[in-house]
mmCIF file of C-alpha atoms and ligand atoms in Angstrom:
data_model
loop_
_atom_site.group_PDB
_atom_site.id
_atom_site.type_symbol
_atom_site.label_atom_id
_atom_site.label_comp_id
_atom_site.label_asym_id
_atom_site.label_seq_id
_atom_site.Cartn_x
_atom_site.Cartn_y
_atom_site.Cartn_z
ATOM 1 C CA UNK A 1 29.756 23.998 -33.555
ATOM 2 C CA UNK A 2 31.707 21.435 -30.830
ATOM 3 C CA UNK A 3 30.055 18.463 -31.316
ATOM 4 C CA UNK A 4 27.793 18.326 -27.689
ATOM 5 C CA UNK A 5 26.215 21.911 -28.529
ATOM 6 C CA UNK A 6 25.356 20.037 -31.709
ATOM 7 C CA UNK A 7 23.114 17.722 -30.002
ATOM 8 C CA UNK A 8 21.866 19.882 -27.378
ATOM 9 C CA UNK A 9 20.867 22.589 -30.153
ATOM 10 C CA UNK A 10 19.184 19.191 -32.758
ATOM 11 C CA UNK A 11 17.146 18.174 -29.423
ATOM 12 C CA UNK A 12 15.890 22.145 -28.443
ATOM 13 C CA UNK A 13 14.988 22.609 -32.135
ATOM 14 C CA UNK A 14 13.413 19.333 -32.339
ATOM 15 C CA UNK A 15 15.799 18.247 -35.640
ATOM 16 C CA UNK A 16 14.804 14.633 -35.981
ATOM 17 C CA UNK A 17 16.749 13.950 -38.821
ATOM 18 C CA UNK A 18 19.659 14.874 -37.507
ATOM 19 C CA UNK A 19 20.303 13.694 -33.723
ATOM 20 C CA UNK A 20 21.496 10.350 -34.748
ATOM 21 C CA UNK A 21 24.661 11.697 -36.571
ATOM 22 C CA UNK A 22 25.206 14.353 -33.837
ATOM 23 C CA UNK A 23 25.129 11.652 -31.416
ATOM 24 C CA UNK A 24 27.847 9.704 -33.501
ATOM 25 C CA UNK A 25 30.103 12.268 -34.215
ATOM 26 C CA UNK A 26 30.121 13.204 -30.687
ATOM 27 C CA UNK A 27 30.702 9.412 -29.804
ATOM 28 C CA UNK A 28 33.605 9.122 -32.183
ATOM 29 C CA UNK A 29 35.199 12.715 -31.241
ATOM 30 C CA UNK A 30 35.192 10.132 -27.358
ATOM 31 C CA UNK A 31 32.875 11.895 -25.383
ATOM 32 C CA UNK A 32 31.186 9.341 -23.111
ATOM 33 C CA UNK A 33 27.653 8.600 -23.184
ATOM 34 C CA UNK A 34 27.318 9.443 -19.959
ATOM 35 C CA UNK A 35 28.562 13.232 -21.036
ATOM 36 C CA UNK A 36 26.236 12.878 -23.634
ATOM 37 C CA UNK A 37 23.256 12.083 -21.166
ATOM 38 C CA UNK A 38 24.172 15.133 -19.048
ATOM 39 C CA UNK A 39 24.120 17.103 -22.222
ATOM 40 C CA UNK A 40 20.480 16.204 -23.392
ATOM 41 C CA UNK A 41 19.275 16.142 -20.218
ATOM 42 C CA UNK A 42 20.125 20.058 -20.044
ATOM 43 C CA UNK A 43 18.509 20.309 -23.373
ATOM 44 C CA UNK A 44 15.157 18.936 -22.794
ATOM 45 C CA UNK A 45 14.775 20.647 -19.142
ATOM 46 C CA UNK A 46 15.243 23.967 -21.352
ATOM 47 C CA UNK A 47 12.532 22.736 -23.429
ATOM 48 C CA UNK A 48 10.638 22.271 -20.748
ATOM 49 C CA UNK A 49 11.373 25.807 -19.221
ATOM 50 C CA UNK A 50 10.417 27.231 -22.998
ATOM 51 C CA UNK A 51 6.829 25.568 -22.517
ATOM 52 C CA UNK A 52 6.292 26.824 -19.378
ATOM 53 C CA UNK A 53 7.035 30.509 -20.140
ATOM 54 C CA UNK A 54 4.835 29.707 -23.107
ATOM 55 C CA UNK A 55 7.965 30.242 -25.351
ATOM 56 C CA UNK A 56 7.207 26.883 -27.481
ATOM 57 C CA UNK A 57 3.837 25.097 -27.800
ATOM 58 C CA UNK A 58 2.757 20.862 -26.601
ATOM 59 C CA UNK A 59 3.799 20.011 -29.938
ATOM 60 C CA UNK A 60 6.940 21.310 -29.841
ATOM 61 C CA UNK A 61 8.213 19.912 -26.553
ATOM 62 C CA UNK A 62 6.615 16.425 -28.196
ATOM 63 C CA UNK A 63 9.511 16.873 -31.308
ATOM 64 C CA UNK A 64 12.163 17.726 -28.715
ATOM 65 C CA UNK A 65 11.216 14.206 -26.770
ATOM 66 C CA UNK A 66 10.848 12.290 -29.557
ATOM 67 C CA UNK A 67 14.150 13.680 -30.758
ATOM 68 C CA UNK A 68 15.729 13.032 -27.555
ATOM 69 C CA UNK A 69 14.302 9.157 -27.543
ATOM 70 C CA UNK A 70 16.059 8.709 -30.980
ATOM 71 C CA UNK A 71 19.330 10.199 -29.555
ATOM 72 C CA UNK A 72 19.116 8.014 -26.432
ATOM 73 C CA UNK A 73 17.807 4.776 -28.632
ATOM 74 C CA UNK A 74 21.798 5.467 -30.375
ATOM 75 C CA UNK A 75 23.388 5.544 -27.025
ATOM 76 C CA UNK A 76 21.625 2.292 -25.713
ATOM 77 C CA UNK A 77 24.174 -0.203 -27.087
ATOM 78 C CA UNK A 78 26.792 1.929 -25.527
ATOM 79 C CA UNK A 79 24.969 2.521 -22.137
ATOM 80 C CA UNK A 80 23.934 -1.470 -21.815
ATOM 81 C CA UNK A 81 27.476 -3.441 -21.967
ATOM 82 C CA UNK A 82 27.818 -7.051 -20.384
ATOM 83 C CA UNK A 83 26.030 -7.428 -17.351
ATOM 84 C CA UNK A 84 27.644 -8.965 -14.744
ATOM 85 C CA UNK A 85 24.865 -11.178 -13.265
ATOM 86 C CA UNK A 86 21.460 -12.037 -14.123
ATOM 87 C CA UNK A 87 19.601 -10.606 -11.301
ATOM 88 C CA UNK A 88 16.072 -11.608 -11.906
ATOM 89 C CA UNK A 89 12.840 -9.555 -13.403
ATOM 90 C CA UNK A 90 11.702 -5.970 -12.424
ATOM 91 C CA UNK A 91 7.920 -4.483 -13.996
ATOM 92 C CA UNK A 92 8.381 -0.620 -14.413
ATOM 93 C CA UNK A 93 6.205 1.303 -15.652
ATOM 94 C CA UNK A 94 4.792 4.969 -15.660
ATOM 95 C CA UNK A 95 1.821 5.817 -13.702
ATOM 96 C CA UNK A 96 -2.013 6.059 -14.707
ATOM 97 C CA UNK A 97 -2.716 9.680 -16.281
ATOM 98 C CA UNK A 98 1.092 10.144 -17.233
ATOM 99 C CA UNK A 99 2.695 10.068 -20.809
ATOM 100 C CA UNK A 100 6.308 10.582 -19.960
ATOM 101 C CA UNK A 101 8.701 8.386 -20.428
ATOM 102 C CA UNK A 102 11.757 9.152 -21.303
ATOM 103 C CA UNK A 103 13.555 9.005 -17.847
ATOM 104 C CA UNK A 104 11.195 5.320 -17.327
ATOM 105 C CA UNK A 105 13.196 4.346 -20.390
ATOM 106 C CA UNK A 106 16.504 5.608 -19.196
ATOM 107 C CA UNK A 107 16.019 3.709 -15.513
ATOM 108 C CA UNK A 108 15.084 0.371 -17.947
ATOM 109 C CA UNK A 109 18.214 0.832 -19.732
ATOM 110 C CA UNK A 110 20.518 1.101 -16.399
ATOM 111 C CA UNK A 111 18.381 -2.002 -14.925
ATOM 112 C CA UNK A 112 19.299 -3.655 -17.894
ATOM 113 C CA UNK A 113 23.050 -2.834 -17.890
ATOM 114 C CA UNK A 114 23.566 -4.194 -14.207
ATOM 115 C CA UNK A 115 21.815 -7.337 -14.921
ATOM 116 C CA UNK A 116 18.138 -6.852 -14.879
ATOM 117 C CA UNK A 117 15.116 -8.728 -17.203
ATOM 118 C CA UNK A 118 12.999 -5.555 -17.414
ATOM 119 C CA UNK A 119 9.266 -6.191 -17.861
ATOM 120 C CA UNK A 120 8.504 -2.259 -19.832
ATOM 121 C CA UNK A 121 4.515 -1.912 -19.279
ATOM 122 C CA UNK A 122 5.011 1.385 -20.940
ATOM 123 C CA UNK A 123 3.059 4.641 -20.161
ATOM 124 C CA UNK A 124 0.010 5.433 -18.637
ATOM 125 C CA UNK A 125 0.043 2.004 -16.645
ATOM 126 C CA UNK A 126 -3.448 1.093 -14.342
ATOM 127 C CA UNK A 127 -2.761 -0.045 -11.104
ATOM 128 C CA UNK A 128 -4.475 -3.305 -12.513
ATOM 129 C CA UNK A 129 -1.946 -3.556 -14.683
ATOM 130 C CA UNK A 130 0.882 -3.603 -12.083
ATOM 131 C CA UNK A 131 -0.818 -6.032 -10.189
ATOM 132 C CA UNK A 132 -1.989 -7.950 -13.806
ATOM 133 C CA UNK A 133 1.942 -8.113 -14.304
ATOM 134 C CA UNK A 134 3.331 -9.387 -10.498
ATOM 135 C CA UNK A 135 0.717 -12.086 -10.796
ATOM 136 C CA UNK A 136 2.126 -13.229 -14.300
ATOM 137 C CA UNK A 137 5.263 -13.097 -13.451
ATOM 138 C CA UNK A 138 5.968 -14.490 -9.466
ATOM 139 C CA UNK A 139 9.308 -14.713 -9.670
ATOM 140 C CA UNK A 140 9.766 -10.661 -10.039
ATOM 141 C CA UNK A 141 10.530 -9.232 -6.684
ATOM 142 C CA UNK A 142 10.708 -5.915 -7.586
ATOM 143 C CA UNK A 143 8.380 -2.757 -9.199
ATOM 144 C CA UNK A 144 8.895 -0.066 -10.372
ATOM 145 C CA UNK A 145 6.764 3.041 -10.829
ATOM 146 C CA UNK A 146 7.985 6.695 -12.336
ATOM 147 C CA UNK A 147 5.949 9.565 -12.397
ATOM 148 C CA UNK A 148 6.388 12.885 -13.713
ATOM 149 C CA UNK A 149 3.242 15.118 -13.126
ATOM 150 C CA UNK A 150 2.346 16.433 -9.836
ATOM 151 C CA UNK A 151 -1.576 15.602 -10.584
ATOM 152 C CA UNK A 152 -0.113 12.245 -11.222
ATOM 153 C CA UNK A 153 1.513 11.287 -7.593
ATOM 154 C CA UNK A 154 -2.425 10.714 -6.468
ATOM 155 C CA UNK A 155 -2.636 7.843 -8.976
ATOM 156 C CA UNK A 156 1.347 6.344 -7.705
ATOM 157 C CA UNK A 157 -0.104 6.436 -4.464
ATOM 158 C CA UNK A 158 -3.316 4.276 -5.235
ATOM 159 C CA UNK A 159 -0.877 1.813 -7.279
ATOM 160 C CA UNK A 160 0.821 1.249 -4.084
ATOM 161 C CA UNK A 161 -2.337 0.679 -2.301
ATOM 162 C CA UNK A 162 -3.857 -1.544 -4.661
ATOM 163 C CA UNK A 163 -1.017 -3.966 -4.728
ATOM 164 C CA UNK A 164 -1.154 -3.781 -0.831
ATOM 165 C CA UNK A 165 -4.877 -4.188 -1.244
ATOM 166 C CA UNK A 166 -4.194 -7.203 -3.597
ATOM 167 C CA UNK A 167 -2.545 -9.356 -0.749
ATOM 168 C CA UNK A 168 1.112 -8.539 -3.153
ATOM 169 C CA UNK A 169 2.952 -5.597 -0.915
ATOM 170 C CA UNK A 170 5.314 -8.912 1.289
ATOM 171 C CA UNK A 171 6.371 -9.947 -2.799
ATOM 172 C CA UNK A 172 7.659 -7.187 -3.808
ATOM 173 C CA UNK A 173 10.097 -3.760 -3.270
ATOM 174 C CA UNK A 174 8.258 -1.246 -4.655
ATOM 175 C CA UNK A 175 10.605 1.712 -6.455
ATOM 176 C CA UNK A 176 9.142 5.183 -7.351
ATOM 177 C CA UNK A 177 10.755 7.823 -8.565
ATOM 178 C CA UNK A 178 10.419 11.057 -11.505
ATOM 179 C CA UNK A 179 10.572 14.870 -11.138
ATOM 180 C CA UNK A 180 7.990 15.568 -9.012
ATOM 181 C CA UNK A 181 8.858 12.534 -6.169
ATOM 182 C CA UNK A 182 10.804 12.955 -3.025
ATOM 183 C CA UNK A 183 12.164 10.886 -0.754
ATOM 184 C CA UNK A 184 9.292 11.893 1.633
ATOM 185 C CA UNK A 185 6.700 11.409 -0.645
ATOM 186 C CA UNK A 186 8.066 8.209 -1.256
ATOM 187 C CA UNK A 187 8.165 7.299 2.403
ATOM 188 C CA UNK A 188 4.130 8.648 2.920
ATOM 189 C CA UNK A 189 3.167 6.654 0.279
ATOM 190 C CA UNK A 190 4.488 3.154 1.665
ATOM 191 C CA UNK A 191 6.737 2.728 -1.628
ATOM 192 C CA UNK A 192 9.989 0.701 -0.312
ATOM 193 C CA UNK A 193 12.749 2.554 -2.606
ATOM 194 C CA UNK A 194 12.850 6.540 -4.118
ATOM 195 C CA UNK A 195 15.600 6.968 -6.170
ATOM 196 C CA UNK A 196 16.171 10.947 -7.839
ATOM 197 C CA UNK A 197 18.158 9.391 -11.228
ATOM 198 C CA UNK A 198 18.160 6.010 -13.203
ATOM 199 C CA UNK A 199 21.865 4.892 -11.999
ATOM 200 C CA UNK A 200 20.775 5.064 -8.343
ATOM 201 C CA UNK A 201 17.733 3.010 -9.253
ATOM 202 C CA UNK A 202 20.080 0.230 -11.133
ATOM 203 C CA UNK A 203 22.542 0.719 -8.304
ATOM 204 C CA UNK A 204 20.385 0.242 -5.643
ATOM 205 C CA UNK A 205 18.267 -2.418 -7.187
ATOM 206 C CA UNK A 206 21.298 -4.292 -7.864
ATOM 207 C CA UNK A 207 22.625 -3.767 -4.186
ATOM 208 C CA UNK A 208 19.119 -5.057 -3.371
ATOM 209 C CA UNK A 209 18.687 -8.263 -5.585
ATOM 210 C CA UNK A 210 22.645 -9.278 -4.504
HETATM 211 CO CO1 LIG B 1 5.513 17.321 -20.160
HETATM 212 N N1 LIG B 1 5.573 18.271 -18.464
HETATM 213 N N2 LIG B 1 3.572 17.544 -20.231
HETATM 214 N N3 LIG B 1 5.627 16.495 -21.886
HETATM 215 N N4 LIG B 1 7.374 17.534 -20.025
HETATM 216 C C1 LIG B 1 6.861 18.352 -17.780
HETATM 217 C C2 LIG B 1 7.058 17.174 -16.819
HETATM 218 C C3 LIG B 1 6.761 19.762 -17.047
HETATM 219 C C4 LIG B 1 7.646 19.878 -15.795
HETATM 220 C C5 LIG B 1 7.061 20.888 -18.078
HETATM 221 C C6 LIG B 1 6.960 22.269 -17.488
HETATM 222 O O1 LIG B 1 5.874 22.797 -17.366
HETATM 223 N N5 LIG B 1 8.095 22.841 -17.095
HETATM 224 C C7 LIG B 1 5.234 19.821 -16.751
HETATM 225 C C8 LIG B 1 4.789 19.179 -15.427
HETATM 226 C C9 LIG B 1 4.434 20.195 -14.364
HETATM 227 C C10 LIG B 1 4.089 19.508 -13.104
HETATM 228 O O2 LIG B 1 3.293 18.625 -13.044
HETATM 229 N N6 LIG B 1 4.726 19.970 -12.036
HETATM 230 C C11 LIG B 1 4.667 19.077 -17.935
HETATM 231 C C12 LIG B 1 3.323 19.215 -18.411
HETATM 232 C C13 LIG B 1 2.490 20.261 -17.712
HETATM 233 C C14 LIG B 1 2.806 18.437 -19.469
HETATM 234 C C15 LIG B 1 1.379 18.470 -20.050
HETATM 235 C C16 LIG B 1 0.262 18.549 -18.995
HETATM 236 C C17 LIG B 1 1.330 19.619 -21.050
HETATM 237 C C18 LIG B 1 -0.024 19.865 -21.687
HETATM 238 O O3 LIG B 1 -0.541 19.021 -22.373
HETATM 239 N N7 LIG B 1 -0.541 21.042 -21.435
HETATM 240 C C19 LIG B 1 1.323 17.118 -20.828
HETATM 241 C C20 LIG B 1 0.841 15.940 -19.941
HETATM 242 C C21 LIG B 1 0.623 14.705 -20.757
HETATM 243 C C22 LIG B 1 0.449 13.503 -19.843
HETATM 244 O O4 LIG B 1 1.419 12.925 -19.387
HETATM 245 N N8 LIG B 1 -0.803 13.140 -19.542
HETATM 246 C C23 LIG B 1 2.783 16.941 -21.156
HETATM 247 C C24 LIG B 1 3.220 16.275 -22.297
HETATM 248 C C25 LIG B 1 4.550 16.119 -22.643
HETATM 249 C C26 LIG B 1 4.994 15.505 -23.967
HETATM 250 C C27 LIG B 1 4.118 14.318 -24.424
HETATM 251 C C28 LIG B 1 4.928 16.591 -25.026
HETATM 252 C C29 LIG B 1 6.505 15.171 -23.671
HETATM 253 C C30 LIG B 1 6.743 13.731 -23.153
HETATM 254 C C31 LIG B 1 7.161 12.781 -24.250
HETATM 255 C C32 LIG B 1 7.697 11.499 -23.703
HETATM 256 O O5 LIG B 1 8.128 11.357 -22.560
HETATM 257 N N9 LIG B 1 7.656 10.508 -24.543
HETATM 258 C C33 LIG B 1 6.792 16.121 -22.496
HETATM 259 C C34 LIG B 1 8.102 16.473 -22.078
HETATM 260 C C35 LIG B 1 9.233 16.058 -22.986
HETATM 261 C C36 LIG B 1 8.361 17.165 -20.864
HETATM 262 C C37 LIG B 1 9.709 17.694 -20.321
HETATM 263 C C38 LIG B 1 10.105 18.901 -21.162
HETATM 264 C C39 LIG B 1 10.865 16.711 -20.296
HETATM 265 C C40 LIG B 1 10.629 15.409 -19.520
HETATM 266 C C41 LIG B 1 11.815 14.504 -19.732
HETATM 267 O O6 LIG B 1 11.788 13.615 -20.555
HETATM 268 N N10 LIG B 1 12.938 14.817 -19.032
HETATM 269 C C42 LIG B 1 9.319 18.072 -18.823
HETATM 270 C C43 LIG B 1 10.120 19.237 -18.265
HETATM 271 C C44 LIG B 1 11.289 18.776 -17.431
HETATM 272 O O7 LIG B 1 11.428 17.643 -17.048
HETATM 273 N N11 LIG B 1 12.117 19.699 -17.064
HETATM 274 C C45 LIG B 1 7.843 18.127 -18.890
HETATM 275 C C46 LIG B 1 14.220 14.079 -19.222
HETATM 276 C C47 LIG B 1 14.225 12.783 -18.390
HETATM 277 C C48 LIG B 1 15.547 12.057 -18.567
HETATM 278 O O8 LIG B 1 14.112 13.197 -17.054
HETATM 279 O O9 LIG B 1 11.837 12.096 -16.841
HETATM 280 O O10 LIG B 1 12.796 13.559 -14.968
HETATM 281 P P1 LIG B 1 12.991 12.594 -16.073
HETATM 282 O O11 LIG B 1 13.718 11.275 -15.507
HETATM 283 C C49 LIG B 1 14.818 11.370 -14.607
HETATM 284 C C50 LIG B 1 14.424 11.322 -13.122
HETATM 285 O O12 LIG B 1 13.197 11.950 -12.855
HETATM 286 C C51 LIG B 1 14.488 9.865 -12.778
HETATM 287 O O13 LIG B 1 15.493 9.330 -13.652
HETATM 288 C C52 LIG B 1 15.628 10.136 -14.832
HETATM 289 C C53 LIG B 1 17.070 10.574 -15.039
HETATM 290 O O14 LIG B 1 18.018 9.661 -14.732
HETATM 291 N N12 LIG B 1 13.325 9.002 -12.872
HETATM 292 C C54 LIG B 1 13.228 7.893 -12.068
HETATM 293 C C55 LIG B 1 12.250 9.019 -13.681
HETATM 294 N N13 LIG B 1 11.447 7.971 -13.429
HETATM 295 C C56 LIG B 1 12.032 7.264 -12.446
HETATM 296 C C57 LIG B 1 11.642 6.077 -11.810
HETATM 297 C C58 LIG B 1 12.470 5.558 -10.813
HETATM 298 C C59 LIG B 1 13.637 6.219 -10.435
HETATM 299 C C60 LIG B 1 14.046 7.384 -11.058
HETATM 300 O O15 LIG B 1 12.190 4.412 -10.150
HETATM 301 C C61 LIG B 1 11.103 3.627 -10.564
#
């Protein structure tokens, strides 16, 4: 099987054990990471297509993440590099209510490659966390927040109010972005930056902190 299939097929049929020597061989046969990306990215939206035709169960589309996270955790010396600059802190973190984090992972990685100190609150992050975090560290000028449940954008929008509410909103850009966001969401609720993949958020962030 060409080496790409390989680690689409290991991520779809959750094979743990074996994603970290697909992703090598496929690195040494010189496909870029960034092919790599593309491919697991296909691989884990068909998961997610499986679970909602009720093809595959919640437990299944939790072996296909985890296996993706290992295969991504391989790629991260290759993704990161030298940055060119130190560019200062950014918090990110995934909203209250929300467990995903795979593509909050991915946007710390990118943040990291351009430059970036990334403050990871992890998942499932209270507002009072956010606002816990830009207190501690007053340097960081910018946040940011991923969702990727619909029943979750209520929760990015009171983050955003809470650090407005917490006399914070002038300190920092606020960045949101996951599936379910859109640029108009984005825009409704006050957040400074949406961003639809983790290179834009690196890219603009760095554009931003230049
Ligand atoms: Co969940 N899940 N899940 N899930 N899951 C989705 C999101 C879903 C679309 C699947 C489906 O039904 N087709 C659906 C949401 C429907 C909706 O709200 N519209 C869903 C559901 C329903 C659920 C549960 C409710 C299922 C249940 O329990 N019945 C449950 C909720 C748990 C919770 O969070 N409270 C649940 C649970 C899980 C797992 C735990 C099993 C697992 C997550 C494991 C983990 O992350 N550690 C999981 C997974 C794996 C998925 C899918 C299959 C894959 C998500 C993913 O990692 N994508 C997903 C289906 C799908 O996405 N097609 C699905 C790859 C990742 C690279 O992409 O995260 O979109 P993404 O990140 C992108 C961009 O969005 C962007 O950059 C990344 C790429 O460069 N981005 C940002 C993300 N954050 C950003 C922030 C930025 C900027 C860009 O600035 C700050």
């Amino acid at each position: 099987m060409p080496k790409l299939q390989e680690i689409a097929a290991a991520i779809e049929g959750g094979k743990l054990r074996s994603i970290d020597a697909a992703v090598n061989a496929a690195l040494e046969a010189g496909h870029t990471p960034q092919e790599i990306l593309k491919i697991m990215h296909g691989a884990i939206t068909r998961v997610g297509e499986k679970f909602q035709e009720n093809e595959i169960f919640v437990s299944e589309m939790l072996v296909a993440a985890l296996t993706m996270k290992k295969g991504v955790s391989v790629l991260r010396p290759q993704l990161h590099g030298e940055p060119q600059a130190r560019l200062g802190k950014f918090i990110l973190g995934t909203v209250e209510g929300d467990l995903h984090d795979i593509g909050k992972n991915l946007v710390g990685i990118m943040l990291e490659s351009v430059g970036f100190e990334v403050i990871d609150l992890g998942v499932d992050v209270p507002a009072s966390a956010f606002i816990q975090a830009i207190l501690e560290h007053k340097d960081c000028k910018m946040v940011g927040i991923s969702a990727l449940l619909t029943t979750t954008l209520g929760a990015m929008e009171r983050t955003v109010d809470a650090i407005t509410t917490a006399g914070l909103r002038s300190q920092v850009k606020i960045f949101v972005g996951g599936a379910p966001v859109t640029e108009e969401i984005a825009r409704r609720m006050g957040a400074d930056v949406y961003t639809p993949d983790a290179a834009s958020a690196a890219r603009t962030a760095r554009l931003m902190a230049m």
